[in-house]
Short mmCIF file of C-alpha atoms in Angstrom, two decimals:
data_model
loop_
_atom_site.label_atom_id
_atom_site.label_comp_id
_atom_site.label_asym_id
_atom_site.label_seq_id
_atom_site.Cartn_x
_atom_site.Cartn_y
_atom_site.Cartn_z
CA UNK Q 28 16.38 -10.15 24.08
CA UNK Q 29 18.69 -11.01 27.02
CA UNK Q 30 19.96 -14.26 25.02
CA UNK Q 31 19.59 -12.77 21.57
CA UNK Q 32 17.79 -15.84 20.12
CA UNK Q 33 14.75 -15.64 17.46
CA UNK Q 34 13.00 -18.99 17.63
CA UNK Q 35 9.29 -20.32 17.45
CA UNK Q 36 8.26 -20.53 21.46
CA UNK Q 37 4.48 -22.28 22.45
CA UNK Q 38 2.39 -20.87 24.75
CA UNK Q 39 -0.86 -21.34 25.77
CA UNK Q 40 -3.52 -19.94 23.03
CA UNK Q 41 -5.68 -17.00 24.22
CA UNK Q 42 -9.29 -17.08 25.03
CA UNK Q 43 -11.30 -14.01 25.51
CA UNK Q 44 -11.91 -12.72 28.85
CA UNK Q 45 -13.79 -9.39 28.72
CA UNK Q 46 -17.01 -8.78 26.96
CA UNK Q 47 -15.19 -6.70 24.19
CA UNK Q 48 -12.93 -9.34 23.50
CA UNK Q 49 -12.70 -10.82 20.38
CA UNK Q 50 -10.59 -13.97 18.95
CA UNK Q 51 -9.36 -14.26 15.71
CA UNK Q 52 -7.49 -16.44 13.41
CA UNK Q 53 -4.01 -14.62 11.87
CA UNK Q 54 -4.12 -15.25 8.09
CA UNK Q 55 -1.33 -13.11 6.97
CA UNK Q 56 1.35 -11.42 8.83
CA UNK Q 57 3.65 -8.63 6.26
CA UNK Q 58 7.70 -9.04 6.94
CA UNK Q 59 8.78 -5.41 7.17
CA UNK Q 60 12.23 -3.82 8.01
CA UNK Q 61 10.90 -2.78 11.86
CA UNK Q 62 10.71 -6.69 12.23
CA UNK Q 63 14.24 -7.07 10.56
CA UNK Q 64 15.48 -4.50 13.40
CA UNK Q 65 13.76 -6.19 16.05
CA UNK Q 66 15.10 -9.29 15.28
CA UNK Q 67 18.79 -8.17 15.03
CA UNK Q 68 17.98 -6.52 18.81
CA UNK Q 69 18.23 -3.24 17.81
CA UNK Q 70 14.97 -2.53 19.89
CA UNK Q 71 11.88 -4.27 21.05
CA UNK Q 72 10.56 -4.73 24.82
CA UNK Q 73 8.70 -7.83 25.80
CA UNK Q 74 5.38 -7.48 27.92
CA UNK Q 75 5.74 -7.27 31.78
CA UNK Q 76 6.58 -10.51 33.24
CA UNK Q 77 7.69 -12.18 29.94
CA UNK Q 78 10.89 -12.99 28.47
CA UNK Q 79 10.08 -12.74 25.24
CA UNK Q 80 8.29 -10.62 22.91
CA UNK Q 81 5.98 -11.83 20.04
CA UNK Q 82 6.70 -9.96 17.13
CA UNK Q 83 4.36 -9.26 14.03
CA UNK Q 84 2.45 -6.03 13.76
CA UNK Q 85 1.32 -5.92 10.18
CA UNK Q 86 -1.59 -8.43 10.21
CA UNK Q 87 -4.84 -10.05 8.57
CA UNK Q 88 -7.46 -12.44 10.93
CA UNK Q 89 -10.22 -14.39 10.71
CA UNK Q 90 -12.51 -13.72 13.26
CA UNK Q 91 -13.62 -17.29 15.57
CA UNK Q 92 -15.19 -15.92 18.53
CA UNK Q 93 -16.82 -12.77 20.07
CA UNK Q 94 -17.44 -11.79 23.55
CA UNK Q 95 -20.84 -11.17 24.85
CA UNK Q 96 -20.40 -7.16 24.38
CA UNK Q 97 -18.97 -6.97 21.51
CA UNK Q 98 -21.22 -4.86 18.39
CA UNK Q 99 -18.21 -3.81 15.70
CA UNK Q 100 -17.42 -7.39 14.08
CA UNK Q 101 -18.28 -10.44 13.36
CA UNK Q 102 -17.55 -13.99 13.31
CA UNK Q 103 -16.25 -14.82 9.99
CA UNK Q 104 -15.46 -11.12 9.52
CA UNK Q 105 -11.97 -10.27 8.19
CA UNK Q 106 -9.93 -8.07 10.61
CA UNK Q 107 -6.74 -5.45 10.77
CA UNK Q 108 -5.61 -5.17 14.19
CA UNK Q 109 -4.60 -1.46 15.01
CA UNK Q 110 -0.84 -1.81 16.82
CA UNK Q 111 -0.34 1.56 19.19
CA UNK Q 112 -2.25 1.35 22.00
CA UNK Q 113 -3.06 3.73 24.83
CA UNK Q 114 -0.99 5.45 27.64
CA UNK Q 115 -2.35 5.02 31.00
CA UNK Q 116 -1.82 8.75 32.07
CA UNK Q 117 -5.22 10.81 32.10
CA UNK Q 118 -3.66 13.97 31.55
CA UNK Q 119 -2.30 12.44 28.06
CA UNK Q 120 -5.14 14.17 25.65
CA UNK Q 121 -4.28 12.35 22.84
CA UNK Q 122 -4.66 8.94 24.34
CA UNK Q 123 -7.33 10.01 26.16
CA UNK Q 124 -9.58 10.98 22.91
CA UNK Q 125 -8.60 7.75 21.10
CA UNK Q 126 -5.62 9.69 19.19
CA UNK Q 127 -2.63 7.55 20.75
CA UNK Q 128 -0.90 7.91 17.25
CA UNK Q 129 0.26 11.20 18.97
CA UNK Q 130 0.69 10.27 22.54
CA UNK Q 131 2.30 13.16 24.26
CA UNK Q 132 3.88 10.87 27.29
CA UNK Q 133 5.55 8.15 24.86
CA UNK Q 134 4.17 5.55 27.45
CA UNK Q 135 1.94 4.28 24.71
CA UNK Q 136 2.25 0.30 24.32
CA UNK Q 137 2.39 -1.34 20.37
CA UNK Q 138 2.00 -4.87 19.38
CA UNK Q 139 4.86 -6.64 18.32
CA UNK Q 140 7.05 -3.96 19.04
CA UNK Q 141 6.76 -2.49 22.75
CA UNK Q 142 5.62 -4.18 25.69
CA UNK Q 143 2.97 -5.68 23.90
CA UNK Q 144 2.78 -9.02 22.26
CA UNK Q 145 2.59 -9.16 18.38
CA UNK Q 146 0.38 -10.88 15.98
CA UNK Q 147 3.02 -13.84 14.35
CA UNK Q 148 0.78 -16.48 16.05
CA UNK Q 149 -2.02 -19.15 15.34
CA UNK Q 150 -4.50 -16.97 17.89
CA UNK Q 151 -4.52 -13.30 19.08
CA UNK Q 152 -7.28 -11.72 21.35
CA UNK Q 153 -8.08 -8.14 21.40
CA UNK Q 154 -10.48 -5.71 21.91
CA UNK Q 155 -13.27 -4.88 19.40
CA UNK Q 156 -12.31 -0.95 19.47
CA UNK Q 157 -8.89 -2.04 18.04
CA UNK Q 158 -10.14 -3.92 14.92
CA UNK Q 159 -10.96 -3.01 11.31
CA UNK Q 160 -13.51 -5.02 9.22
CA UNK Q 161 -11.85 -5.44 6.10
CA UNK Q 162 -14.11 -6.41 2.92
CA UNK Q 163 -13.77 -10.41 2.13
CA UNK Q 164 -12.79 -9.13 -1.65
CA UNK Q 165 -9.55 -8.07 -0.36
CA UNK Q 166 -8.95 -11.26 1.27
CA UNK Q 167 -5.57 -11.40 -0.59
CA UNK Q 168 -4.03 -7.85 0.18
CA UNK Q 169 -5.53 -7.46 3.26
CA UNK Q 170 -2.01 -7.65 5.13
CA UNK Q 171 -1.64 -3.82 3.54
CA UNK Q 172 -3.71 -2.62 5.27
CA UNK Q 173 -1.23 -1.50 8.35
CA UNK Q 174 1.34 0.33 5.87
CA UNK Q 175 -0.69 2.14 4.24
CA UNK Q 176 -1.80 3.86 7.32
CA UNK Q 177 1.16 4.84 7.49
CA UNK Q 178 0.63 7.17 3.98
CA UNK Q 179 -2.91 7.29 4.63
CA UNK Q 180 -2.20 9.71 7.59
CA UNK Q 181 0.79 11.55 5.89
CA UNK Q 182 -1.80 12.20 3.45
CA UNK Q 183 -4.76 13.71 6.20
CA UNK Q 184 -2.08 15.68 7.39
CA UNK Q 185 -0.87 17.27 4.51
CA UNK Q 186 -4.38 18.53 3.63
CA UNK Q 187 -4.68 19.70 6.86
CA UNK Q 188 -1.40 21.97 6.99
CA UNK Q 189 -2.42 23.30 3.03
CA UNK Q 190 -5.66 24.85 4.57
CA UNK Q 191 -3.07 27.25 5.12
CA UNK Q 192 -3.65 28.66 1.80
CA UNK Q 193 -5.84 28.58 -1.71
CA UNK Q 194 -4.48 25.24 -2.75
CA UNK Q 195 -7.39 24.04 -4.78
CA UNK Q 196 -6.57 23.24 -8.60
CA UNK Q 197 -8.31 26.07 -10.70
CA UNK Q 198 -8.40 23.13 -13.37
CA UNK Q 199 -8.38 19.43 -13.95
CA UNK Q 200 -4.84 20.38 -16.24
CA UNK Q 201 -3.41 23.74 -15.20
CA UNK Q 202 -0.68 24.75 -17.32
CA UNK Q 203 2.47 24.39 -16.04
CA UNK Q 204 1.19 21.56 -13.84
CA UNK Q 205 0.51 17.80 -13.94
CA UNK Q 206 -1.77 15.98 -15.93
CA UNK Q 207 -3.61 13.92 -13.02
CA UNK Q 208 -4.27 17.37 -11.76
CA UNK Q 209 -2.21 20.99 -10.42
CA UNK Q 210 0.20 18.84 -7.76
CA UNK Q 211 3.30 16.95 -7.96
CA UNK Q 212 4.42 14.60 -4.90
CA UNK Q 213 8.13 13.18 -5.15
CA UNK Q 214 8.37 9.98 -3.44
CA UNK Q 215 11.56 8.55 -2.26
CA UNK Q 216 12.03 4.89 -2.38
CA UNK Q 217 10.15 1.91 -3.99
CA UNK Q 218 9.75 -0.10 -1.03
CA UNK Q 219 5.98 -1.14 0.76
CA UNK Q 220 5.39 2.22 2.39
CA UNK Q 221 6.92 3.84 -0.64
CA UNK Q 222 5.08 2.08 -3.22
CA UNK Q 223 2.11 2.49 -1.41
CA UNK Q 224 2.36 5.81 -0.17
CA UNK Q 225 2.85 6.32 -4.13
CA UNK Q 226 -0.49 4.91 -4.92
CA UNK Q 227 -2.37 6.59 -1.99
CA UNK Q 228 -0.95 10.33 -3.83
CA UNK Q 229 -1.70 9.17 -7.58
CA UNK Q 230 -5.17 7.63 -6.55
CA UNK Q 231 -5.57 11.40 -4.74
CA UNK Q 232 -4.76 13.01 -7.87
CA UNK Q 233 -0.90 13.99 -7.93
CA UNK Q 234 1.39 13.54 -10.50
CA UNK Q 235 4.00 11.29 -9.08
CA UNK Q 236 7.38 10.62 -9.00
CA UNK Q 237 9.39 7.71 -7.57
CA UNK Q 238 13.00 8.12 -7.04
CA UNK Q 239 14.68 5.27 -6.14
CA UNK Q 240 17.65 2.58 -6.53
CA UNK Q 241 17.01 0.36 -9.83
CA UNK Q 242 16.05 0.38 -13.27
CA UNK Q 243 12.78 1.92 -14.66
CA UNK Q 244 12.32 -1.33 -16.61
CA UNK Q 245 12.69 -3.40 -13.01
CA UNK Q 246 9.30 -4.75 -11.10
CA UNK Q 247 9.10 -1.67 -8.92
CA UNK Q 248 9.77 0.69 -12.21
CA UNK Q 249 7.19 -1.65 -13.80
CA UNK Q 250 4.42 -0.96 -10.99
CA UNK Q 251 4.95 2.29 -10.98
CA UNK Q 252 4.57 3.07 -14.66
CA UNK Q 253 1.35 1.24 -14.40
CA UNK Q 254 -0.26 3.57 -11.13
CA UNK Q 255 0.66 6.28 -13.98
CA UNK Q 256 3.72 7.37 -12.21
CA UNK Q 257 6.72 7.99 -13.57
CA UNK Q 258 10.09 6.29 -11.89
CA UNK Q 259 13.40 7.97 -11.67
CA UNK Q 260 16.37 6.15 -11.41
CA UNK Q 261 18.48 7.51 -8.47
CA UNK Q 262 21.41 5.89 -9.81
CA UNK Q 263 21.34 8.23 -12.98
CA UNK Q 264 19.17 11.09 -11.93
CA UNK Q 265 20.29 13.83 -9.10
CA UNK Q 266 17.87 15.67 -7.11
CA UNK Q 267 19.11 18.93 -7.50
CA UNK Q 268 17.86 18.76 -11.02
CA UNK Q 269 14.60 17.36 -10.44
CA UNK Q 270 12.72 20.90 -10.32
CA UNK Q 271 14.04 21.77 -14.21
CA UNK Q 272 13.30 18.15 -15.22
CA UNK Q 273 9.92 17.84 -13.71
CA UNK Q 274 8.34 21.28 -12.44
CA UNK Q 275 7.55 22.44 -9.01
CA UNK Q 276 7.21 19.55 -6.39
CA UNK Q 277 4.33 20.31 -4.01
CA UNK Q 278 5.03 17.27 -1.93
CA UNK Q 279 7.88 15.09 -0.91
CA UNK Q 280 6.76 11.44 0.59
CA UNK Q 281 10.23 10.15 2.53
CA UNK Q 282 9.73 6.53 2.65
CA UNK Q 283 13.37 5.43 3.00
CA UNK Q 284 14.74 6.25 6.31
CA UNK Q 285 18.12 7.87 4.69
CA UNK Q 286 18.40 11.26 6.76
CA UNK Q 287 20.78 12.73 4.11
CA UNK Q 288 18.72 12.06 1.02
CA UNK Q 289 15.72 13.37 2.62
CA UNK Q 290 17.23 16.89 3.56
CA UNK Q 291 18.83 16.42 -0.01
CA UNK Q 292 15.03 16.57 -1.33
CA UNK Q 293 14.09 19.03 0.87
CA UNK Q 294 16.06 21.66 -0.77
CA UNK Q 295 14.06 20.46 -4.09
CA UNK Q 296 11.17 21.33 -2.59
CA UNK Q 297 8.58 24.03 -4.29
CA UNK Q 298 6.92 26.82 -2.95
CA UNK Q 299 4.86 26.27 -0.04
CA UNK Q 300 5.45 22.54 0.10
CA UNK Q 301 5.17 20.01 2.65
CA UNK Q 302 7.69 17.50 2.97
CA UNK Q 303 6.93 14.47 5.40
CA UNK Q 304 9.32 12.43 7.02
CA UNK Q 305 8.09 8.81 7.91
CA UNK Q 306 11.14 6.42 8.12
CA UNK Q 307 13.71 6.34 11.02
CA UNK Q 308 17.19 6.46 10.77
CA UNK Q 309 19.43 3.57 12.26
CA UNK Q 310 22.71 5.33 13.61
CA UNK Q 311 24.67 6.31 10.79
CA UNK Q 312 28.87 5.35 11.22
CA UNK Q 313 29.41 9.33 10.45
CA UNK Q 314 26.34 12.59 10.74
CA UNK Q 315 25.71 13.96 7.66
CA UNK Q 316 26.62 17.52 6.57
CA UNK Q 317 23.82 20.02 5.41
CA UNK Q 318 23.61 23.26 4.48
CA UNK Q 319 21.40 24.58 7.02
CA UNK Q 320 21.09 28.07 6.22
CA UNK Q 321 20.16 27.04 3.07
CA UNK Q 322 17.82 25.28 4.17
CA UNK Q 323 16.14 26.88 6.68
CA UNK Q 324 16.44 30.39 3.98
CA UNK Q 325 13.92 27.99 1.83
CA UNK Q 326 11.70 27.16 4.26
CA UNK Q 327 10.90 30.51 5.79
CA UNK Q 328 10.94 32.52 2.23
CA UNK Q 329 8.96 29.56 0.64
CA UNK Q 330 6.69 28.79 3.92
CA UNK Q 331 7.47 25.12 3.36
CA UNK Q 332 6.64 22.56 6.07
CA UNK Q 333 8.87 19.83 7.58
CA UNK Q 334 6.27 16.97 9.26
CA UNK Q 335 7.05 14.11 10.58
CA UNK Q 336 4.86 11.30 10.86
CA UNK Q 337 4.48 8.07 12.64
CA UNK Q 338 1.55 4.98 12.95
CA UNK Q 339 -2.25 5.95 12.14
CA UNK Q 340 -5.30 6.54 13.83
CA UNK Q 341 -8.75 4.67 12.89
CA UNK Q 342 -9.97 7.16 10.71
CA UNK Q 343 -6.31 6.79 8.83
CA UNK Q 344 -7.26 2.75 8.88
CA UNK Q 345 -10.73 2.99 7.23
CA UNK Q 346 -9.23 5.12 4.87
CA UNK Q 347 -6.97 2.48 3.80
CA UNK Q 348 -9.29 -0.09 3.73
CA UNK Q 349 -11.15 1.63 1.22
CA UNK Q 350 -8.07 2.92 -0.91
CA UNK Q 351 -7.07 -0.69 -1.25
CA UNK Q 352 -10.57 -0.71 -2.77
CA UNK Q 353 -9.42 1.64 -5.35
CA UNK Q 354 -6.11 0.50 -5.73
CA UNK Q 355 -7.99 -3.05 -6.72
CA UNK Q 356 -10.17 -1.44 -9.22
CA UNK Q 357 -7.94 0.92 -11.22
CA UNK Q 358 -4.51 -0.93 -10.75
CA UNK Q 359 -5.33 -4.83 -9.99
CA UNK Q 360 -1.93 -5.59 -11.30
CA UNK Q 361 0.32 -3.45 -9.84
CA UNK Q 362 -1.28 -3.85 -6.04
CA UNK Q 363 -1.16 -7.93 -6.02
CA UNK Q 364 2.59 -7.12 -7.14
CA UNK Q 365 3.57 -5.62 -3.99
CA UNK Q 366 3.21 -8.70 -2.22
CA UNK Q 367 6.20 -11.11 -3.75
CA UNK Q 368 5.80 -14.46 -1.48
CA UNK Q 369 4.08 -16.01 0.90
CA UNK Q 370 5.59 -18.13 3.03
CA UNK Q 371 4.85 -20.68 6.12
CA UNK Q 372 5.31 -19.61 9.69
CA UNK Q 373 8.65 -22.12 10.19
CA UNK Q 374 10.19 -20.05 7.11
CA UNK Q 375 10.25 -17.27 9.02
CA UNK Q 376 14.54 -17.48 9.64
CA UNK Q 377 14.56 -16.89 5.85
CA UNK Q 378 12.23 -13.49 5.80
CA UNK Q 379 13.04 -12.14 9.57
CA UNK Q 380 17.27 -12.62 9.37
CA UNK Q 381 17.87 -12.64 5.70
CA UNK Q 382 17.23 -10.34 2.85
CA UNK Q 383 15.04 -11.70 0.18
CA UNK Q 384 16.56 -10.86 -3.23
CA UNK Q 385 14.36 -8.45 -4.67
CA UNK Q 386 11.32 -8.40 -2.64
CA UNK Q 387 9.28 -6.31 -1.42
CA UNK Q 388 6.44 -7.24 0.60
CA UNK Q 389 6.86 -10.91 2.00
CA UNK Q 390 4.35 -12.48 4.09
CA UNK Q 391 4.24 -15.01 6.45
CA UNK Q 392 1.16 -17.49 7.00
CA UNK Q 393 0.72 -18.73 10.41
CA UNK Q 394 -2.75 -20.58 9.90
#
């Protein structure tokens, strides 16, 4: 950071040190717009004492070695590496019951991003409790693992808040409602997290929507047609009209980042929704105007629910270990589409400072 350079550094490779420890070989390592940000220095702290941070948080490993304590993997084992890690504060309940997803201090610590060093390497060590086996049949989409936490807790949540209220389908098909079931989730944007965040709500049974830049005919239409979803084109389609086009939407799914658009769907949103916020805003040139009472008259006569939502838990990891188990049965196709290239570690000024022409999950390869 304090010479703005991105560059391939060598330093010494890690050996394990505690009994927990384990070492592991980094197979795969997803490109996603967090690293994009970090590398144009919009944020991003190196570790204590170093001048550099490692980035890389969305990750696949081999695992080489094992400490003498360690009981949850394997050698040989495929791994996901969790990426928030603790606070240090004792009073911080969260952290303190293995929850740092909501740390209340914000003195947490994530790989790749904040004081921590990231997984774009040959070798990382870590500690057993951070790591999730991942089957050896999903040796090639493994790298998803990480982002689809990130719906995979969305998701948990959601169900959580709707205890609220009888939200159980009377029927498979409920008239009035979708055919995968009586829910309809709107998803904004076909990126990663959007595309799979799509997936995680179809494979759950909602009838989903994905509203997005680009043609319903493009690769992103394409795989979303083929989860059973149906893809609106945001150049051609406004939001205000999505309720009379498409029925009552029970969730929205903001995977985009674009503050206006996502208040735009939240006045779209049905009776007793939940919307769910998970991207973050860059700083926009000029704020965006909206109609707060409006707003705010929806939510309180409709008892809707604004949530945001940021990284994932275990429980939210072994969840998406196994959907990507689903996802591989019922849509083969469409999940080994999301990832468009793979690509050796030196290539990495191509994937972390340009923007690949219609990608949208790159990888790089380290080993």
């Amino acid at each position: 950071p304090s010479t703005r350079e991105v560059k391939l550094v060598d330093e010494p490779a890690p050996r394990i040190a505690r009994p927990t420890d384990v070492r592991f070989r980094i197979l795969d390592v997803g490109v996603c717009g967090t690293d994009k940000e970090l590398c144009a220095f919009k944020y991003g702290t190196p570790p204590a004492g170093s001048d550099h941070l490692v980035i890389g948080h969305e990750s696949l490993g081999e695992v080489v070695e094992v400490g003498e304590g360690v009981s949850r993997v394997a050698v040989g084992e495929l791994v996901v590496p969790m990426v928030r890690r603790p606070c240090p504060h004792p009073e911080c309940v969260p952290c303190a019951s293995g929850r740092q997803d909501f740390c209340s201090t914000n003195d947490y610590t994530e790989r790749g991003i904040k004081e921590r060093h990231g997984f774009l390497t040959e070798l990382v060590v870590d500690d057993e409790r951070y790591l999730n086996v991942v089957p050896r049949a999903l040796r090639d989409v493994g790298v998803l693992v990480e982002p689809l936490t990130i719906a995979e807790k969305a998701l948990a949540q959601v169900r959580q808040i709707q205890q609220r209220l009888p939200w159980a389908c009377p029927t498979p098909t409920a008239p009035g409602r979708g055919a995968n079931g009586c829910h309809r989730a709107l998803v904004l944007g076909a990126g990663p997290v959007g595309l799979l965040g799509a997936m995680a709500l179809a494979a759950d049974g909602f009838e989903t929507f994905v509203y997005s830049r680009g043609g319903a005919d493009s690769p992103r239409g394409r795989l979303v047609r083929e989860i059973g979803g149906t893809f609106l084109e945001a150049e051609t389609t406004r939001l205000a009209d999505l309720p009379r086009r498409i029925g009552a939407i029970d969730v929205v799914y903001e995977a985009t980042g674009v503050s206006a658009l996502a208040f735009d769907a939240l006045a779209v949103l049905g009776t007793n929704g939940v919307c769910v916020l998970t991207g973050v805003p860059g700083r926009a040139p000029a704020p965006a105007t909206v109609d707060t009472d409006r707003l705010m008259r929806g939510m309180v006569l409709q008892n809707q629910v604004l949530l945001g939502s940021v990284n994932a838990s275990r429980e939210d990891f072994e969840a998406a270990v196994r959907d990507l188990g689903t996802f591989r049965s019922r849509w083969p196709g469409a999940l080994g589409a999301l990832i468009t290239g793979r690509f050796p570690l030196d290539a990495y000024a191509g994937q972390l400072l340009a923007q690949p022409a219609d990608a949208i999950k790159n990888v790089l390869t380290p080993a």
